[in-house]
Amino acid sequence: MRRGKGKRALAGLLAAALCAGLFFLPASAAPEGATVWGYSEGLAQCELAGKWGYVDAGRNVVIPLQYDSIVSFQLGIAAVNLNGKLGVIRQDGRYLIQPEYDTLLPIDCGLYIAQKGGGWGVVSILPFPDGAGSTTNVLYELSYDQVQVAEQGGTQVLTLTKGSTVTKIPVYDLPGILAAKGVPSAQFPLTRGKLPSFSDVSPRDWFALWVDIAYNVGLTSGVGKNRYAPNQTLTVAEALKLAATIESRYQGDDFHLSTEGGPYWYVLAVDYCLASGMIQKGDFTERDYGRAVTRREAAELFAATSLAKAMPELNSLARVKASVPDIRSGDEGAEAIYSLYAKGILSGVDSRLTFQPEGTFTRAEAAAIVSRMARTEQRLLLWS
């Protein structure tokens, strides 16, 4: 890992605010004399006296200057070197992989080739059942003599060598292997090298992370002419298409592969949402599809997906109900809204967790919501 810039990056974001609500980190101004550069997904590297951390777009330190070396955030994660040992953090500084490895080399799907002492293996940013009643991050034990990824016949192949035994696994098989192991988010694998470069998304923008992830996992795309239109309002039709795509990917059917053009491009999505029970007949009429979807409607729609229903709570539901100031039990959509807060998908529009149910969503905010739904490591802890 090169100091500061690092050859291999894997992750990134935050800044001052995250979408569908804002997510705040304790921050202080970068110290006098600190060097700041390399903005990516809302955060930049910061160095002072040989110690590295990250600052937001306002040059506020959001991840302390404590590391020997770091890399830029990419897809919401970054490798760091703490006291000579490598780990992986997310954009609030929490560890996804503890700093205990001598080598960490990123491969697809949130996996890293790892080396500790004389042993090599593969570790995941997401824990999964270990078969003995607990969880582990180790996909392939650190007992191999060598682990590497190389191109063979035009295909990237993970090769694990132990003595005279060589195991070869095509990288495109990894999502299926992760799903079989029960790794969360296996249906929405991260793909190295697949990042957008929209002209209207700056590396300093708070939403750059979410646009990168949503695009990377295949849930959103641009609007043409190399633009994402982050501030454009999400319509009812677009929300239905997003929810249908998430449901299809999670269920493993082929709806998300279908295409339909023309003025009524959303018809297949509407039919899919009806058939899946995510909406009921009469919830929306033909006149609704082109208008802006309200935050309440979007919350009800996304909470009705099988993925959202299957998510464990990350935040106390009782505390959520007591904290969100503008939603009361019994309000239309209240239980759906509360559930998305509890599951780390929503955080409101301010530090008070205000929801604004009749407000609208931008495309940037929609990217944040679907990114958190798709990628477990990006869900938000509202309280430490």
Short mmCIF file of C-alpha atoms in Angstrom, two decimals:
data_model
loop_
_atom_site.label_atom_id
_atom_site.label_comp_id
_atom_site.label_asym_id
_atom_site.label_seq_id
_atom_site.Cartn_x
_atom_site.Cartn_y
_atom_site.Cartn_z
CA MET A 1 0.00 0.00 0.00
CA ARG A 2 1.48 3.35 -0.95
CA ARG A 3 1.34 5.90 1.79
CA GLY A 4 -1.62 8.24 1.37
CA LYS A 5 -2.62 7.44 -2.16
CA GLY A 6 -2.32 3.69 -2.04
CA LYS A 7 -2.34 1.55 -5.18
CA ARG A 8 -5.48 -0.32 -4.44
CA ALA A 9 -8.53 1.53 -3.36
CA LEU A 10 -11.78 0.08 -2.51
CA ALA A 11 -14.20 2.40 -1.02
CA GLY A 12 -15.56 5.64 0.12
CA LEU A 13 -17.97 8.38 1.26
CA LEU A 14 -19.67 10.71 3.51
CA ALA A 15 -19.25 14.36 3.83
CA ALA A 16 -21.60 16.43 5.82
CA ALA A 17 -24.85 14.80 4.99
CA LEU A 18 -26.15 11.57 3.66
CA CYS A 19 -29.41 11.23 1.93
CA ALA A 20 -32.93 10.35 2.67
CA GLY A 21 -31.90 12.00 5.73
CA LEU A 22 -28.64 13.25 6.97
CA PHE A 23 -26.06 11.30 8.90
CA PHE A 24 -23.75 13.33 11.09
CA LEU A 25 -20.31 12.49 12.44
CA PRO A 26 -18.48 14.37 15.18
CA ALA A 27 -16.04 16.61 13.31
CA SER A 28 -13.38 19.26 13.91
CA ALA A 29 -11.42 21.44 11.53
CA ALA A 30 -8.30 19.92 9.99
CA PRO A 31 -5.27 20.92 12.10
CA GLU A 32 -3.05 23.77 10.94
CA GLY A 33 -0.33 22.46 8.64
CA ALA A 34 -2.29 19.36 7.59
CA THR A 35 -2.22 18.38 3.92
CA VAL A 36 -5.57 17.57 2.29
CA TRP A 37 -6.07 16.04 -1.16
CA GLY A 38 -7.72 13.26 -3.12
CA TYR A 39 -11.46 13.78 -2.66
CA SER A 40 -13.48 10.66 -3.45
CA GLU A 41 -17.14 10.06 -2.58
CA GLY A 42 -17.23 13.05 -0.24
CA LEU A 43 -14.07 12.40 1.78
CA ALA A 44 -10.43 13.36 1.22
CA GLN A 45 -7.19 12.03 2.63
CA CYS A 46 -5.57 14.21 5.29
CA GLU A 47 -2.02 13.94 6.64
CA LEU A 48 -0.15 15.59 9.46
CA ALA A 49 3.23 14.51 10.85
CA GLY A 50 3.04 11.15 9.12
CA LYS A 51 -0.43 10.25 10.41
CA TRP A 52 -3.41 9.92 8.09
CA GLY A 53 -7.17 10.30 8.32
CA TYR A 54 -10.09 11.71 6.35
CA VAL A 55 -11.82 15.09 6.09
CA ASP A 56 -15.14 16.09 4.55
CA ALA A 57 -15.78 18.74 1.92
CA GLY A 58 -15.55 21.43 4.61
CA ARG A 59 -12.09 20.17 5.65
CA ASN A 60 -13.49 18.86 8.92
CA VAL A 61 -11.78 15.74 10.27
CA VAL A 62 -14.39 12.96 10.37
CA ILE A 63 -12.01 10.00 10.71
CA PRO A 64 -9.08 10.73 13.05
CA LEU A 65 -5.52 11.20 11.83
CA GLN A 66 -4.23 7.99 13.38
CA TYR A 67 -3.22 5.72 10.51
CA ASP A 68 0.23 4.97 9.11
CA SER A 69 -1.23 4.92 5.59
CA ILE A 70 -4.62 4.93 3.89
CA VAL A 71 -6.25 4.74 0.46
CA SER A 72 -9.09 6.77 -1.01
CA PHE A 73 -12.61 5.64 -0.29
CA GLN A 74 -14.32 3.76 -3.08
CA LEU A 75 -17.77 2.19 -2.88
CA GLY A 76 -17.98 3.20 0.75
CA ILE A 77 -14.97 1.31 2.08
CA ALA A 78 -11.23 1.96 2.41
CA ALA A 79 -8.18 -0.02 3.49
CA VAL A 80 -6.11 1.50 6.30
CA ASN A 81 -2.79 0.69 7.99
CA LEU A 82 -2.81 0.99 11.78
CA ASN A 83 0.46 0.25 13.53
CA GLY A 84 1.63 -1.89 10.63
CA LYS A 85 -1.56 -3.96 10.36
CA LEU A 86 -4.17 -3.61 7.63
CA GLY A 87 -7.93 -3.40 8.01
CA VAL A 88 -10.96 -1.97 6.19
CA ILE A 89 -13.21 0.83 7.44
CA ARG A 90 -16.47 2.33 6.30
CA GLN A 91 -17.10 6.08 6.00
CA ASP A 92 -17.87 6.60 9.68
CA GLY A 93 -14.60 4.97 10.74
CA ARG A 94 -16.11 1.68 11.91
CA TYR A 95 -14.12 -1.41 11.01
CA LEU A 96 -15.52 -3.90 8.52
CA ILE A 97 -12.27 -5.90 8.66
CA GLN A 98 -10.22 -5.49 11.82
CA PRO A 99 -6.64 -4.18 11.41
CA GLU A 100 -4.86 -7.47 11.96
CA TYR A 101 -3.53 -8.48 8.54
CA ASP A 102 -0.11 -8.10 6.96
CA THR A 103 -1.59 -7.94 3.44
CA LEU A 104 -5.08 -7.05 2.15
CA LEU A 105 -5.71 -7.04 -1.61
CA PRO A 106 -9.25 -6.25 -2.83
CA ILE A 107 -11.11 -8.50 -5.23
CA ASP A 108 -14.76 -8.38 -6.27
CA CYS A 109 -17.85 -8.76 -4.05
CA GLY A 110 -16.42 -7.07 -0.96
CA LEU A 111 -13.73 -9.74 -0.61
CA TYR A 112 -10.04 -9.33 0.13
CA ILE A 113 -7.09 -11.64 -0.30
CA ALA A 114 -5.58 -11.64 3.19
CA GLN A 115 -2.21 -12.65 4.59
CA LYS A 116 -1.25 -13.04 8.21
CA GLY A 117 2.18 -14.42 9.01
CA GLY A 118 2.81 -17.32 6.63
CA GLY A 119 -0.85 -18.00 5.81
CA TRP A 120 -2.99 -16.67 2.99
CA GLY A 121 -6.78 -16.76 2.60
CA VAL A 122 -9.84 -14.68 1.67
CA VAL A 123 -11.88 -12.49 4.04
CA SER A 124 -15.19 -10.64 3.60
CA ILE A 125 -16.27 -7.17 4.69
CA LEU A 126 -19.56 -8.79 5.77
CA PRO A 127 -19.81 -11.52 8.42
CA PHE A 128 -21.78 -14.68 7.75
CA PRO A 129 -22.77 -17.84 9.67
CA ASP A 130 -19.80 -20.07 10.50
CA GLY A 131 -21.89 -23.23 10.88
CA ALA A 132 -21.17 -23.44 14.60
CA GLY A 133 -23.66 -20.92 15.90
CA SER A 134 -21.50 -17.84 15.45
CA THR A 135 -20.29 -15.70 12.55
CA THR A 136 -17.03 -15.22 10.68
CA ASN A 137 -15.52 -12.93 8.06
CA VAL A 138 -13.18 -15.62 6.75
CA LEU A 139 -14.38 -17.15 3.48
CA TYR A 140 -11.23 -19.23 2.86
CA GLU A 141 -9.08 -19.97 5.90
CA LEU A 142 -5.66 -18.37 6.12
CA SER A 143 -3.93 -21.70 5.60
CA TYR A 144 -2.89 -21.41 1.96
CA ASP A 145 0.66 -20.94 0.72
CA GLN A 146 -0.50 -18.45 -1.90
CA VAL A 147 -3.74 -16.78 -3.03
CA GLN A 148 -3.99 -14.62 -6.12
CA VAL A 149 -6.33 -13.45 -8.86
CA ALA A 150 -5.11 -13.72 -12.44
CA GLU A 151 -6.67 -13.63 -15.88
CA GLN A 152 -6.95 -17.01 -17.57
CA GLY A 153 -8.52 -17.28 -20.99
CA GLY A 154 -10.16 -13.90 -20.61
CA THR A 155 -11.63 -14.78 -17.20
CA GLN A 156 -10.51 -13.53 -13.79
CA VAL A 157 -9.73 -16.58 -11.65
CA LEU A 158 -9.13 -16.77 -7.90
CA THR A 159 -6.35 -19.33 -7.35
CA LEU A 160 -5.64 -20.85 -3.92
CA THR A 161 -2.48 -22.93 -3.58
CA LYS A 162 -1.66 -25.28 -0.71
CA GLY A 163 1.32 -27.52 -1.33
CA SER A 164 0.67 -29.35 -4.58
CA THR A 165 -3.08 -28.68 -4.44
CA VAL A 166 -4.37 -25.79 -6.51
CA THR A 167 -8.01 -24.64 -6.31
CA LYS A 168 -9.29 -22.33 -9.04
CA ILE A 169 -12.53 -20.36 -8.75
CA PRO A 170 -13.78 -18.03 -11.50
CA VAL A 171 -14.43 -14.62 -9.95
CA TYR A 172 -17.89 -14.59 -11.54
CA ASP A 173 -18.79 -17.58 -9.34
CA LEU A 174 -18.09 -15.67 -6.13
CA PRO A 175 -21.58 -14.09 -5.75
CA GLY A 176 -23.17 -17.54 -5.85
CA ILE A 177 -20.66 -18.89 -3.35
CA LEU A 178 -21.34 -15.97 -1.02
CA ALA A 179 -25.10 -16.45 -1.33
CA ALA A 180 -24.75 -20.15 -0.49
CA LYS A 181 -22.73 -19.19 2.61
CA GLY A 182 -25.46 -16.82 3.72
CA VAL A 183 -23.43 -13.66 3.18
CA PRO A 184 -25.76 -10.63 3.22
CA SER A 185 -25.99 -8.54 0.05
CA ALA A 186 -24.73 -11.41 -2.12
CA GLN A 187 -27.50 -10.60 -4.62
CA PHE A 188 -25.98 -7.13 -5.07
CA PRO A 189 -22.23 -7.77 -5.40
CA LEU A 190 -19.74 -4.92 -5.64
CA THR A 191 -17.75 -5.01 -8.87
CA ARG A 192 -14.27 -3.53 -8.89
CA GLY A 193 -13.63 -1.15 -11.74
CA LYS A 194 -17.30 -0.43 -12.39
CA LEU A 195 -17.69 3.18 -11.34
CA PRO A 196 -19.59 5.98 -13.10
CA SER A 197 -18.10 9.35 -14.01
CA PHE A 198 -21.16 11.57 -14.26
CA SER A 199 -20.42 15.18 -15.10
CA ASP A 200 -22.89 16.44 -12.48
CA VAL A 201 -21.56 14.34 -9.58
CA SER A 202 -18.48 15.80 -7.89
CA PRO A 203 -16.06 13.76 -5.74
CA ARG A 204 -16.86 16.29 -2.99
CA ASP A 205 -20.63 15.73 -3.10
CA TRP A 206 -22.27 13.96 -0.16
CA PHE A 207 -24.23 11.80 -2.59
CA ALA A 208 -21.23 10.69 -4.69
CA LEU A 209 -20.93 7.50 -2.62
CA TRP A 210 -24.56 6.57 -3.05
CA VAL A 211 -24.56 7.24 -6.78
CA ASP A 212 -21.41 5.12 -7.11
CA ILE A 213 -22.88 2.18 -5.18
CA ALA A 214 -26.34 2.29 -6.75
CA TYR A 215 -24.76 2.41 -10.20
CA ASN A 216 -22.15 -0.23 -9.34
CA VAL A 217 -24.73 -2.79 -8.18
CA GLY A 218 -26.97 -2.08 -11.16
CA LEU A 219 -29.90 -0.33 -9.49
CA THR A 220 -29.63 3.13 -11.05
CA SER A 221 -28.16 4.70 -14.16
CA GLY A 222 -27.82 8.13 -15.71
CA VAL A 223 -30.37 10.21 -17.57
CA GLY A 224 -28.25 10.58 -20.72
CA LYS A 225 -25.43 12.86 -21.89
CA ASN A 226 -23.22 11.58 -19.06
CA ARG A 227 -25.54 13.08 -16.40
CA TYR A 228 -27.09 11.57 -13.30
CA ALA A 229 -29.38 14.53 -12.44
CA PRO A 230 -28.95 14.11 -8.67
CA ASN A 231 -31.34 16.93 -7.77
CA GLN A 232 -34.10 15.82 -10.11
CA THR A 233 -37.25 14.66 -8.32
CA LEU A 234 -38.02 10.94 -8.33
CA THR A 235 -41.37 10.11 -9.92
CA VAL A 236 -43.87 7.47 -8.87
CA ALA A 237 -43.02 5.44 -11.97
CA GLU A 238 -39.30 5.58 -11.22
CA ALA A 239 -39.89 4.54 -7.60
CA LEU A 240 -41.97 1.57 -8.76
CA LYS A 241 -39.26 0.53 -11.22
CA LEU A 242 -36.60 0.75 -8.50
CA ALA A 243 -38.64 -1.29 -6.03
CA ALA A 244 -39.46 -3.89 -8.67
CA THR A 245 -35.79 -4.19 -9.65
CA ILE A 246 -34.74 -4.68 -6.01
CA GLU A 247 -37.44 -7.32 -5.51
CA SER A 248 -36.49 -9.14 -8.70
CA ARG A 249 -32.79 -9.19 -7.86
CA TYR A 250 -33.51 -10.39 -4.33
CA GLN A 251 -35.92 -13.09 -5.49
CA GLY A 252 -33.63 -14.17 -8.32
CA ASP A 253 -36.22 -13.92 -11.10
CA ASP A 254 -35.67 -12.29 -14.49
CA PHE A 255 -37.88 -9.18 -14.30
CA HIS A 256 -34.85 -6.94 -13.79
CA LEU A 257 -33.50 -8.14 -17.14
CA SER A 258 -36.61 -7.02 -19.04
CA THR A 259 -36.71 -3.76 -20.97
CA GLU A 260 -39.59 -1.65 -22.18
CA GLY A 261 -39.40 1.69 -23.94
CA GLY A 262 -41.86 4.30 -25.07
CA PRO A 263 -44.11 6.60 -23.06
CA TYR A 264 -45.40 3.73 -20.90
CA TRP A 265 -42.05 2.18 -20.05
CA TYR A 266 -43.16 1.64 -16.46
CA VAL A 267 -46.07 -0.74 -17.20
CA LEU A 268 -44.07 -3.91 -16.57
CA ALA A 269 -42.85 -2.51 -13.25
CA VAL A 270 -46.37 -1.61 -12.16
CA ASP A 271 -47.60 -5.10 -13.02
CA TYR A 272 -44.65 -6.67 -11.20
CA CYS A 273 -45.26 -4.61 -8.05
CA LEU A 274 -48.95 -5.56 -8.13
CA ALA A 275 -48.18 -9.25 -8.62
CA SER A 276 -45.61 -9.16 -5.82
CA GLY A 277 -48.01 -7.49 -3.40
CA MET A 278 -45.82 -4.40 -2.97
CA ILE A 279 -48.76 -2.23 -4.06
CA GLN A 280 -52.48 -2.85 -4.33
CA LYS A 281 -54.77 -2.08 -7.20
CA GLY A 282 -55.96 1.50 -6.84
CA ASP A 283 -52.91 2.71 -4.89
CA PHE A 284 -51.84 4.65 -7.97
CA THR A 285 -53.71 5.70 -11.10
CA GLU A 286 -52.42 6.48 -14.57
CA ARG A 287 -52.29 10.17 -13.64
CA ASP A 288 -49.96 9.42 -10.71
CA TYR A 289 -47.05 7.81 -12.51
CA GLY A 290 -45.52 11.01 -13.85
CA ARG A 291 -45.77 13.03 -10.65
CA ALA A 292 -43.24 13.22 -7.83
CA VAL A 293 -43.48 10.36 -5.36
CA THR A 294 -43.89 11.48 -1.76
CA ARG A 295 -41.46 10.35 0.91
CA ARG A 296 -44.25 8.45 2.64
CA GLU A 297 -45.25 6.64 -0.56
CA ALA A 298 -41.64 5.71 -1.30
CA ALA A 299 -41.10 4.45 2.26
CA GLU A 300 -44.22 2.27 2.06
CA LEU A 301 -43.10 0.92 -1.31
CA PHE A 302 -39.53 0.07 -0.33
CA ALA A 303 -40.60 -1.33 3.04
CA ALA A 304 -42.91 -3.72 1.19
CA THR A 305 -40.04 -5.41 -0.66
CA SER A 306 -39.01 -8.88 0.47
CA LEU A 307 -35.49 -7.58 1.06
CA ALA A 308 -36.67 -4.91 3.51
CA LYS A 309 -38.95 -7.35 5.31
CA ALA A 310 -36.07 -9.80 5.78
CA MET A 311 -33.65 -7.22 7.20
CA PRO A 312 -32.84 -7.44 10.91
CA GLU A 313 -33.27 -4.30 12.99
CA LEU A 314 -30.10 -2.29 13.45
CA ASN A 315 -31.61 0.45 15.60
CA SER A 316 -34.13 0.14 18.43
CA LEU A 317 -37.64 0.29 16.99
CA ALA A 318 -39.00 1.60 20.28
CA ARG A 319 -36.42 4.37 20.30
CA VAL A 320 -37.16 5.18 16.65
CA LYS A 321 -40.86 5.56 17.46
CA ALA A 322 -40.02 7.85 20.35
CA SER A 323 -37.53 9.91 18.34
CA VAL A 324 -38.91 10.69 14.87
CA PRO A 325 -40.69 14.00 15.59
CA ASP A 326 -43.15 14.24 12.71
CA ILE A 327 -44.46 10.66 12.54
CA ARG A 328 -46.93 9.21 15.04
CA SER A 329 -48.15 5.64 15.40
CA GLY A 330 -51.39 5.39 13.47
CA ASP A 331 -50.31 7.87 10.80
CA GLU A 332 -50.56 6.59 7.25
CA GLY A 333 -47.39 4.67 6.44
CA ALA A 334 -46.01 5.07 9.98
CA GLU A 335 -45.05 1.44 10.50
CA ALA A 336 -43.25 1.29 7.14
CA ILE A 337 -41.37 4.49 7.91
CA TYR A 338 -40.42 3.34 11.40
CA SER A 339 -39.19 0.00 10.07
CA LEU A 340 -36.81 1.64 7.59
CA TYR A 341 -35.32 3.80 10.34
CA ALA A 342 -34.93 0.74 12.56
CA LYS A 343 -33.24 -1.21 9.76
CA GLY A 344 -30.71 1.52 8.99
CA ILE A 345 -32.20 2.67 5.67
CA LEU A 346 -33.56 6.07 6.69
CA SER A 347 -32.12 8.72 8.97
CA GLY A 348 -34.35 11.71 8.27
CA VAL A 349 -33.62 15.15 6.84
CA ASP A 350 -31.86 16.62 9.88
CA SER A 351 -30.14 15.67 13.12
CA ARG A 352 -33.55 15.33 14.81
CA LEU A 353 -34.49 12.45 12.43
CA THR A 354 -37.35 14.49 10.93
CA PHE A 355 -38.95 12.53 8.07
CA GLN A 356 -41.19 15.02 6.16
CA PRO A 357 -43.69 12.43 4.86
CA GLU A 358 -45.27 14.71 2.26
CA GLY A 359 -41.93 15.92 0.91
CA THR A 360 -40.29 14.51 -2.20
CA PHE A 361 -37.16 12.49 -2.96
CA THR A 362 -34.38 13.50 -5.29
CA ARG A 363 -32.55 10.97 -7.44
CA ALA A 364 -29.55 11.42 -5.13
CA GLU A 365 -31.65 10.52 -2.11
CA ALA A 366 -33.13 7.55 -3.94
CA ALA A 367 -29.61 6.32 -4.69
CA ALA A 368 -28.80 6.49 -0.97
CA ILE A 369 -31.87 4.48 0.01
CA VAL A 370 -31.39 1.69 -2.53
CA SER A 371 -27.64 1.55 -1.80
CA ARG A 372 -28.34 0.97 1.89
CA MET A 373 -30.95 -1.62 1.05
CA ALA A 374 -28.63 -3.48 -1.30
CA ARG A 375 -25.41 -3.26 0.72
CA THR A 376 -25.61 -4.28 4.37
CA GLU A 377 -22.31 -2.61 5.28
CA GLN A 378 -23.78 0.80 4.41
CA ARG A 379 -26.78 0.70 6.74
CA LEU A 380 -26.84 3.46 9.32
CA LEU A 381 -26.46 3.21 13.07
CA LEU A 382 -28.55 6.07 14.39
CA TRP A 383 -27.11 5.80 17.89
CA SER A 384 -23.79 4.37 19.03
#
